[in-house]
Coordinates of C-alpha atoms and ligand atoms in Angstrom, one line a residue:
M8 CA 0.0 0.0 0.0
G9 CA 3.1 2.2 0.1
G10 CA 2.8 5.7 -1.3
Q11 CA -0.9 5.4 -2.0
N12 CA -2.9 8.7 -2.1
V13 CA -5.6 8.9 0.6
D14 CA -8.4 11.4 0.9
N15 CA -8.2 13.6 3.9
I16 CA -8.8 11.1 6.8
L17 CA -10.3 13.8 9.0
R18 CA -12.9 14.8 6.4
G19 CA -16.0 12.9 5.4
S20 CA -17.4 12.2 8.7
R21 CA -18.8 15.1 10.7
V22 CA -17.3 17.8 8.4
K23 CA -17.4 16.9 4.7
R24 CA -16.0 19.8 2.9
S25 CA -13.8 22.8 3.8
S26 CA -12.5 25.7 1.9
K27 CA -8.8 25.8 1.1
K28 CA -8.6 29.4 2.4
A29 CA -10.0 28.2 5.8
N30 CA -7.7 25.2 5.9
D31 CA -4.6 27.4 5.2
F32 CA -5.8 29.9 7.8
T33 CA -6.2 27.3 10.6
S34 CA -3.3 24.9 9.7
S35 CA -0.3 24.8 12.0
V36 CA 1.9 22.9 9.6
S37 CA 4.1 26.0 8.9
F38 CA 5.2 26.1 12.5
D39 CA 4.8 22.5 13.6
G40 CA 8.3 21.6 12.3
P41 CA 10.1 21.5 15.7
L42 CA 7.3 19.2 17.1
S43 CA 7.5 16.5 14.4
R44 CA 10.3 14.3 15.9
H45 CA 8.5 14.4 19.2
V46 CA 5.2 13.4 17.7
V47 CA 6.9 10.4 16.2
A48 CA 8.3 9.4 19.6
I49 CA 4.9 9.9 21.2
N50 CA 3.3 7.7 18.7
K51 CA 5.9 5.0 19.3
A52 CA 5.5 5.1 23.1
H53 CA 1.7 5.2 22.9
M54 CA 1.7 2.2 20.6
L55 CA 4.0 0.2 22.8
S56 CA 1.6 0.8 25.6
L57 CA -1.4 -0.3 23.5
I58 CA 0.4 -3.5 22.5
R59 CA 1.3 -4.3 26.1
S60 CA -2.2 -3.9 27.3
R61 CA -3.5 -5.8 24.3
E62 CA -5.6 -3.0 23.1
V63 CA -4.1 -3.6 19.6
R64 CA -3.0 -6.9 18.2
A65 CA 0.7 -7.5 18.2
K66 CA 0.7 -7.7 14.4
V67 CA -1.0 -4.4 14.0
G68 CA 1.3 -2.8 16.5
K69 CA 4.3 -4.2 14.7
E70 CA 3.2 -2.6 11.4
C71 CA 2.6 0.7 13.1
L72 CA 5.9 0.7 14.9
G73 CA 7.6 -0.4 11.6
F74 CA 6.1 2.6 9.9
L75 CA 7.2 5.0 12.6
D76 CA 10.7 3.5 12.8
R77 CA 11.2 3.9 9.1
L78 CA 10.4 7.7 9.1
P79 CA 13.5 9.8 8.3
P80 CA 14.7 12.2 11.1
H81 CA 13.7 15.3 9.0
M82 CA 10.3 15.1 7.5
K83 CA 8.6 17.4 5.1
V84 CA 5.1 17.9 6.3
D85 CA 2.4 18.2 3.6
P86 CA 1.1 21.8 3.9
S87 CA -2.4 20.8 2.8
T88 CA -2.9 18.9 6.1
E89 CA -4.2 20.5 9.3
D90 CA -1.2 19.9 11.4
V91 CA 1.8 17.5 11.9
H92 CA -0.5 15.0 13.8
H93 CA -3.0 14.8 11.0
W94 CA -0.2 14.5 8.5
L95 CA 1.5 11.7 10.3
E96 CA -1.7 9.6 10.5
Q97 CA -2.6 10.4 6.9
K98 CA 0.9 9.3 5.8
A99 CA 0.6 6.1 7.9
V100 CA -2.7 5.2 6.3
A101 CA -1.2 5.8 2.8
S102 CA 1.9 3.7 3.8
I103 CA 0.6 0.7 5.8
G104 CA -3.1 0.9 5.2
M105 CA -6.1 1.7 7.3
D106 CA -6.3 -1.8 8.9
A107 CA -3.1 -1.1 10.8
A108 CA -2.7 2.7 10.8
G109 CA -6.3 3.2 11.8
F110 CA -5.3 2.1 15.3
L111 CA -2.6 4.7 15.8
N112 CA -4.9 7.2 17.4
L113 CA -6.7 4.8 19.7
G114 CA -6.8 6.3 23.2
K115 CA -5.0 9.5 22.3
S116 CA -5.9 12.8 20.9
R117 CA -4.1 15.6 19.2
N118 CA -4.8 17.6 22.3
D119 CA -2.7 15.5 24.7
Q120 CA -0.2 14.9 21.9
V121 CA 0.5 18.5 21.1
A122 CA 0.9 19.4 24.8
A123 CA 3.4 16.5 25.2
A124 CA 5.3 17.5 22.1
L125 CA 5.5 21.1 23.1
R126 CA 6.8 20.1 26.5
M127 CA 9.4 17.8 24.9
E128 CA 10.7 20.5 22.6
I129 CA 10.8 23.1 25.4
R130 CA 12.8 20.8 27.7
D131 CA 15.4 20.4 24.9
R132 CA 15.5 24.2 24.2
V133 CA 15.8 25.0 27.9
L134 CA 18.9 22.7 28.0
Q135 CA 20.2 24.4 24.9
I136 CA 19.8 27.9 26.3
L137 CA 21.3 26.9 29.6
R138 CA 24.4 25.6 27.8
E139 CA 24.7 29.0 26.2
A140 CA 24.1 30.7 29.5
K141 CA 26.9 28.7 31.0
A142 CA 29.2 29.8 28.3
L143 CA 28.2 33.4 28.9
Q144 CA 28.8 33.1 32.6
T145 CA 32.2 31.6 31.8
S146 CA 32.9 34.7 29.6
L147 CA 32.0 37.0 32.5
V148 CA 34.3 35.1 34.8
R149 CA 37.1 35.6 32.4
V150 CA 36.4 39.3 32.0
M151 CA 36.4 39.6 35.8
A152 CA 39.7 37.6 36.1
R153 CA 41.4 39.8 33.5
Y154 CA 40.1 43.3 34.2
G155 CA 38.4 42.9 37.6
Q156 CA 40.8 45.0 39.5
L157 CA 40.4 48.1 37.3
L158 CA 38.5 50.9 38.9
L159 CA 35.4 52.1 37.1
P160 CA 33.0 54.9 37.8
G161 CA 29.7 53.6 39.1
Y162 CA 26.5 55.4 38.1
T163 CA 23.0 56.1 39.4
H164 CA 20.7 58.0 37.1
L165 CA 23.6 57.7 34.7
Q166 CA 25.4 60.3 36.7
R167 CA 28.8 59.4 38.3
A168 CA 27.9 58.2 41.7
Q169 CA 30.6 56.2 43.5
P170 CA 33.7 54.4 42.3
T171 CA 33.6 50.6 41.9
T172 CA 35.6 47.9 40.2
V173 CA 35.1 46.1 36.9
F174 CA 34.8 42.9 39.0
H175 CA 32.1 44.3 41.2
H176 CA 30.2 45.6 38.2
M177 CA 30.4 42.4 36.3
Q178 CA 29.5 40.4 39.3
S179 CA 26.1 42.1 39.3
H180 CA 25.5 40.7 35.8
F181 CA 26.8 37.3 36.8
E182 CA 24.3 37.2 39.7
A183 CA 21.5 38.3 37.4
L184 CA 22.3 35.4 35.1
A185 CA 22.6 33.0 38.0
E186 CA 19.1 33.8 38.9
D187 CA 17.9 33.5 35.3
T188 CA 19.4 30.1 35.0
E189 CA 17.9 29.0 38.3
R190 CA 14.5 30.0 37.1
L191 CA 15.0 27.9 33.9
I192 CA 16.1 25.0 36.0
Q193 CA 12.9 25.2 38.1
L194 CA 10.8 25.6 34.9
Y195 CA 12.3 22.4 33.6
G196 CA 10.9 20.5 36.6
R197 CA 7.4 21.8 35.8
V198 CA 7.7 21.3 32.0
N199 CA 9.0 17.8 32.0
L200 CA 5.7 16.1 33.0
S201 CA 3.6 14.0 30.7
P202 CA 0.1 14.9 29.6
M203 CA -0.3 11.6 27.6
G204 CA -3.3 9.6 28.5
A205 CA -5.4 12.7 29.0
A206 CA -6.7 12.1 25.4
A207 CA -9.1 14.9 24.4
F208 CA -9.5 16.0 28.0
A209 CA -11.5 13.4 29.9
G210 CA -9.0 10.5 29.9
T211 CA -9.8 7.3 28.1
S212 CA -11.4 3.9 28.6
V213 CA -8.7 2.5 26.4
R214 CA -6.0 0.9 28.6
V215 CA -3.1 3.3 28.3
D216 CA -0.4 3.0 30.9
R217 CA 0.3 6.7 31.5
T218 CA 3.4 6.0 33.6
L219 CA 4.9 3.6 31.0
V220 CA 4.4 6.2 28.2
A221 CA 5.8 9.0 30.4
N222 CA 8.9 6.9 31.1
L223 CA 9.4 5.9 27.5
L224 CA 9.3 9.6 26.6
G225 CA 11.8 10.7 29.3
F226 CA 9.3 12.6 31.4
D227 CA 9.9 12.8 35.1
G228 CA 6.3 12.4 36.0
L229 CA 2.7 13.1 35.0
V230 CA 0.4 16.1 34.7
N231 CA -2.3 14.7 37.0
N232 CA -5.7 16.1 36.0
S233 CA -6.5 15.2 32.4
M234 CA -8.3 18.5 31.7
Y235 CA -5.5 20.6 33.1
A236 CA -3.1 18.4 31.0
V237 CA -4.6 19.5 27.7
S238 CA -5.9 23.0 28.5
S239 CA -3.0 24.5 30.2
R240 CA -0.2 26.4 28.5
S241 CA 1.2 27.8 31.8
F242 CA 4.4 26.0 31.0
V243 CA 4.6 28.0 27.7
L244 CA 3.9 31.2 29.5
E245 CA 6.4 30.5 32.2
T246 CA 9.0 29.8 29.5
L247 CA 8.2 33.1 27.9
A248 CA 8.2 35.0 31.2
D249 CA 11.6 33.5 32.1
L250 CA 13.0 34.5 28.6
E251 CA 11.6 38.0 29.1
I252 CA 13.5 38.4 32.4
L253 CA 16.6 36.9 30.9
M254 CA 16.4 39.3 27.9
V255 CA 15.9 42.3 30.1
D256 CA 19.1 41.3 31.9
L257 CA 20.9 40.9 28.6
S258 CA 19.6 44.2 27.3
K259 CA 21.2 46.0 30.2
I260 CA 24.6 44.5 29.5
A261 CA 24.1 45.3 25.8
E262 CA 23.1 48.9 26.6
E263 CA 26.2 49.3 28.7
L264 CA 28.5 47.9 26.0
V265 CA 27.0 50.4 23.5
L266 CA 27.6 53.3 25.9
W267 CA 31.0 52.1 27.0
S268 CA 32.3 51.6 23.5
S269 CA 31.4 55.1 22.4
S270 CA 34.1 57.8 22.4
E271 CA 32.2 59.6 25.1
F272 CA 33.0 56.8 27.5
G273 CA 35.8 54.9 25.7
F274 CA 35.9 52.3 28.5
V275 CA 35.9 49.2 26.2
E276 CA 36.7 48.2 22.7
L277 CA 34.6 45.4 21.3
G278 CA 36.0 42.8 18.9
D279 CA 35.7 43.5 15.2
E280 CA 33.7 40.3 14.8
Y281 CA 30.9 41.9 16.8
S282 CA 31.0 45.3 15.1
A283 CA 30.2 46.8 11.7
T284 CA 31.2 49.9 9.9
S285 CA 29.0 52.6 8.3
S286 CA 28.3 52.6 4.6
I287 CA 29.2 56.3 4.4
M288 CA 31.3 57.2 7.4
P289 CA 34.6 55.2 7.1
Q290 CA 35.7 56.0 10.7
K291 CA 32.7 54.3 12.3
K292 CA 32.8 51.1 14.3
N293 CA 29.2 50.3 15.3
P294 CA 28.4 47.9 18.1
V295 CA 25.7 46.2 16.0
V296 CA 25.5 42.9 17.9
A297 CA 25.0 44.7 21.2
E298 CA 22.3 46.9 19.6
T299 CA 20.5 43.9 18.1
I300 CA 20.5 42.1 21.5
R301 CA 19.1 45.2 23.0
A302 CA 16.3 45.2 20.4
K303 CA 15.7 41.5 20.6
C304 CA 14.7 42.0 24.2
G305 CA 11.8 44.1 22.8
S306 CA 10.9 41.3 20.3
V307 CA 10.8 38.7 23.1
I308 CA 8.6 40.8 25.3
G309 CA 6.4 41.2 22.2
E310 CA 6.2 37.5 21.6
A311 CA 5.5 36.9 25.3
T312 CA 2.8 39.5 25.4
A313 CA 1.1 38.0 22.3
A314 CA 1.1 34.6 23.9
F315 CA -0.2 35.8 27.3
S316 CA -3.0 37.7 25.5
I317 CA -4.0 34.6 23.5
A318 CA -4.1 32.3 26.6
K319 CA -6.2 34.6 28.7
A320 CA -9.9 33.9 29.4
L321 CA -10.1 30.7 27.3
P322 CA -12.9 28.3 28.4
N323 CA -11.7 24.8 29.5
A324 CA -10.5 22.6 27.9
Y325 CA -8.8 22.7 24.5
N326 CA -9.3 25.6 22.1
L327 CA -7.6 26.1 18.7
D328 CA -6.5 29.5 20.1
L329 CA -3.7 27.6 21.9
Q330 CA -2.1 26.6 18.6
E331 CA -1.6 30.3 17.8
M332 CA 0.7 30.6 20.8
T333 CA 3.3 28.2 19.3
P334 CA 5.0 30.5 16.7
H335 CA 5.5 33.1 19.4
L336 CA 7.2 30.6 21.5
W337 CA 9.6 29.5 18.8
R338 CA 10.5 33.0 17.9
A339 CA 11.2 34.0 21.5
L340 CA 13.3 30.9 22.0
D341 CA 15.3 31.5 18.8
D342 CA 15.9 35.2 19.7
A343 CA 16.8 34.6 23.3
T344 CA 19.1 31.6 22.5
Q345 CA 21.0 33.5 19.9
S346 CA 21.3 36.6 22.1
V347 CA 22.7 34.6 25.0
S348 CA 25.2 32.9 22.6
L349 CA 26.3 36.2 21.0
M350 CA 26.6 38.0 24.3
G351 CA 29.0 35.4 25.5
G352 CA 31.3 35.8 22.5
M353 CA 31.0 39.5 22.5
L354 CA 32.0 39.9 26.1
A355 CA 35.0 37.6 25.5
S356 CA 36.1 39.9 22.7
A357 CA 35.8 43.1 24.9
K358 CA 39.0 44.9 25.8
F359 CA 38.8 47.3 28.8
E360 CA 40.8 50.5 28.4
P361 CA 42.8 51.0 31.7
V362 CA 43.9 54.5 30.9
K363 CA 40.5 55.8 30.0
L364 CA 39.0 54.2 33.1
S365 CA 41.5 55.6 35.5
E366 CA 41.1 59.1 34.0
A367 CA 37.3 58.8 34.4
V368 CA 37.6 57.7 38.0
K369 CA 40.0 60.6 38.9
A370 CA 38.0 63.3 37.1
D371 CA 34.8 62.8 39.0
M372 CA 33.8 63.6 42.6
S373 CA 32.5 60.2 43.3
T374 CA 34.3 59.8 46.6
A375 CA 32.3 62.7 48.1
T376 CA 30.2 60.2 50.1
E377 CA 33.3 59.0 51.9
L378 CA 34.2 62.6 52.8
A379 CA 30.8 62.9 54.5
N380 CA 31.4 59.6 56.2
E381 CA 34.7 60.9 57.5
L382 CA 33.0 64.0 59.0
V383 CA 30.6 61.7 60.8
R384 CA 33.2 59.2 62.1
A385 CA 36.1 61.5 63.0
H386 CA 34.2 64.7 63.9
G387 CA 30.9 63.6 65.2
V388 CA 28.8 65.5 62.7
P389 CA 25.3 64.1 62.0
F390 CA 25.3 62.5 58.6
R391 CA 22.6 64.8 57.2
Q392 CA 24.7 67.8 58.1
A393 CA 27.9 66.2 56.8
H394 CA 26.0 65.7 53.5
Q395 CA 25.2 69.4 53.5
I396 CA 28.8 70.4 54.1
V397 CA 30.2 68.2 51.4
G398 CA 27.4 69.4 49.0
E399 CA 28.5 72.9 49.6
L400 CA 32.1 72.0 48.9
V401 CA 31.1 70.3 45.6
R402 CA 29.2 73.4 44.6
I403 CA 32.3 75.5 45.2
A404 CA 34.5 73.1 43.3
V405 CA 32.2 73.0 40.3
E406 CA 31.9 76.8 40.2
A407 CA 35.6 77.4 40.7
Q408 CA 36.5 74.5 38.4
V409 CA 38.8 72.9 40.9
T410 CA 39.0 69.4 42.4
L411 CA 36.9 68.5 45.4
E412 CA 40.2 68.0 47.3
A413 CA 41.3 71.6 46.6
A414 CA 37.9 73.0 47.5
A415 CA 37.9 71.0 50.8
E416 CA 41.4 72.2 51.6
D417 CA 40.4 75.8 51.3
F418 CA 36.7 75.9 52.3
L419 CA 35.9 73.0 54.7
G420 CA 36.3 75.3 57.7
E421 CA 33.9 77.9 56.2
A422 CA 31.3 75.4 55.0
S423 CA 31.2 73.4 58.2
K424 CA 30.9 76.6 60.3
K425 CA 27.9 77.6 58.2
V426 CA 26.2 74.3 58.8
T427 CA 27.3 73.2 62.3
N428 CA 28.6 76.4 63.8
R429 CA 32.0 75.0 64.2
A430 CA 35.0 75.1 61.8
I431 CA 36.3 71.6 61.1
K432 CA 39.7 70.9 59.8
I433 CA 41.0 67.8 58.1
D434 CA 44.8 67.7 57.4
K435 CA 46.0 67.3 53.8
V436 CA 47.3 63.8 54.0
R437 CA 44.1 62.5 55.6
L438 CA 42.0 64.4 53.0
Q439 CA 43.9 62.8 50.2
A440 CA 43.4 59.4 51.7
V441 CA 39.6 59.9 52.2
L442 CA 39.1 61.1 48.6
D443 CA 41.2 58.4 46.9
A444 CA 38.9 56.0 45.0
L445 CA 40.9 52.8 45.7
K446 CA 41.3 53.7 49.4
T447 CA 37.6 54.4 49.8
L448 CA 36.8 51.0 48.2
M449 CA 39.2 49.2 50.6
L450 CA 37.2 50.6 53.5
I451 CA 34.0 48.9 52.4
G452 CA 33.1 46.2 54.9
S453 CA 29.6 45.3 53.9
A454 CA 29.3 41.8 52.3
G455 CA 28.9 41.9 48.5
G456 CA 30.2 45.4 48.3
A457 CA 32.8 46.8 45.9
N458 CA 35.9 46.2 48.1
P459 CA 38.5 44.7 45.7
R460 CA 39.6 42.3 48.5
F461 CA 36.3 40.5 48.2
A462 CA 36.9 39.5 44.6
E463 CA 39.1 36.4 45.2
R464 CA 36.6 34.6 47.3
Q465 CA 33.7 35.6 45.1
A466 CA 35.6 34.2 42.0
V467 CA 35.9 30.8 43.7
Q468 CA 32.2 30.9 44.5
N469 CA 31.4 31.8 40.8
K470 CA 33.3 28.9 39.5
K471 CA 31.4 26.6 41.8
E472 CA 28.1 28.0 40.5
I473 CA 29.1 27.2 37.0
Q474 CA 30.2 23.8 37.9
K475 CA 26.9 23.1 39.6
L476 CA 25.0 24.2 36.4
S477 CA 27.3 22.0 34.4
S478 CA 26.6 18.9 36.4
W479 CA 22.8 19.6 36.4
L480 CA 23.0 19.9 32.6
E481 CA 25.0 16.7 32.2
E482 CA 22.6 14.8 34.4
K483 CA 19.5 15.9 32.4
E484 CA 21.1 15.4 29.0
N485 CA 22.2 11.9 30.0
K486 CA 18.7 11.0 31.2
L487 CA 17.1 12.2 28.0
N488 CA 19.6 10.4 25.8
E489 CA 19.1 7.2 27.8
S490 CA 15.3 7.5 27.4
R491 CA 15.7 8.0 23.6
I492 CA 17.9 4.9 23.4
H493 CA 15.5 3.0 25.6
L494 CA 12.5 3.9 23.4
R495 CA 14.3 2.9 20.2
N496 CA 15.4 -0.4 21.7
E497 CA 11.9 -1.2 22.9
V498 CA 10.6 -0.5 19.3
R499 CA 13.3 -2.5 17.7
S500 CA 12.9 -5.4 20.0
H501 CA 9.1 -5.5 19.2
L502 CA 9.9 -5.3 15.5
K503 CA 12.2 -8.4 15.8
R504 CA 9.4 -10.4 17.5
E505 CA 7.6 -13.1 15.6
V506 CA 3.9 -12.3 15.7
R507 CA 1.1 -14.4 14.2
S508 CA -2.0 -12.3 14.2
Ligands
LIG29 N1 -2.4 21.8 15.8 C1 -3.0 21.8 17.1 C2 -2.2 22.6 18.0 O1 -1.1 23.0 17.7 C3 -3.0 20.4 17.6 C4 -4.3 20.1 18.4 C5 -5.4 20.2 17.6 N2 -6.6 19.7 18.2 C6 -7.8 19.8 17.7 N3 -8.8 19.4 18.4 N4 -8.0 20.4 16.6 O2 -2.6 22.9 19.1

């Protein structure tokens, strides 16, 4: 019966005719591609369960499994079908005939099947993006090891605020990513549950062993309620929400690299591989990858917003609206995965400019807070008044175009008298020490602060975090690989069996 043309197997019963325009409009074939290999695996696992419970005869089961086993890894789905599930069944009928293929869908529905296939693809993609995130964290660790001790102006409101170090600044991004990866790890636990056996939504009288099917497909457990199993796309929304947060974190790094590589800042030079020139201005080196990552954050938020809007207020259980979420999920996953991957490479290519950085730290008044702290500690001035005194000195320095140190030397007595009624004096050596960026950093005692002495221990901790992620990834990857091999072996061993009827 191989290759025989079959009329649309889903037409002719309840619905006889449909318009091509309506078919094209409602078909998911154009974005079902990533699901197809999972749909084949699901069909195999489900059929093995039907054979075991004797819901189908061994011979029929063998023919179905033989058909599924012969399918090539990359399949071209016929665009005139409704979806990959419909296409596969149609192809089976054409290939092995209705007497065998007609049992493929016993006790299952496209509803539990698509939910299962989506979960299987998401778990693979979560592992993939986590691998990229690990590489990005490794790049950050390298940047910190190489440039960490350099001082860098820290900003609030994009105004110079207090000095910090490259290490401390990059550690903030490292921790953001550590949280993002942890969220994805937690998501994996909720995603990797099997909806199979839920059938359309009510479950089925056909003896399907839900646990067996789940195990054969590498799931860690079951989605319990059969209506929830087919109607919920919370796992898709959670994926998208996690990607949104991840992309917001990446967009901040991207924005900084755009700013820092400008001549206004001049703090870093990005690798040529991550830059482009202008078609008219030959001197230009544009940070195009950083800009694109910054923009992709907007795209991912858009995809997530679309999916959330589609999912809201749907009546239980399955509605075709759910299908419309899928392409948003794919685009968000593609954009986010590429962004993480490119960010890792781009950071590895970044060269920090020590001269520019030290000029920038010296030129600002970002140690003013420490001068106020000194007035509190050494002279008993209430902090609020110390803040006023130093504020006055800064104003004088800006007006007279001198350094804060010079202004303090000449005007501290006057300014403190005005505010506290007593003239305070700090000697020159002490003043220099208080206003020196590195020295102020060395005074920081609060855990997680910018003291360069904290870097070494933190670096050890960071490597441990990466190692932990690495082991988790390896464990999950191995488990999935084993389940794929197990499923294949179960199918092959059934195919080798002699069956009579
Ligand atoms: N193509 C559908 C989807 O992506 C599969 C489920 C269709 N179910 C149905 N009853 N029409 O969600």
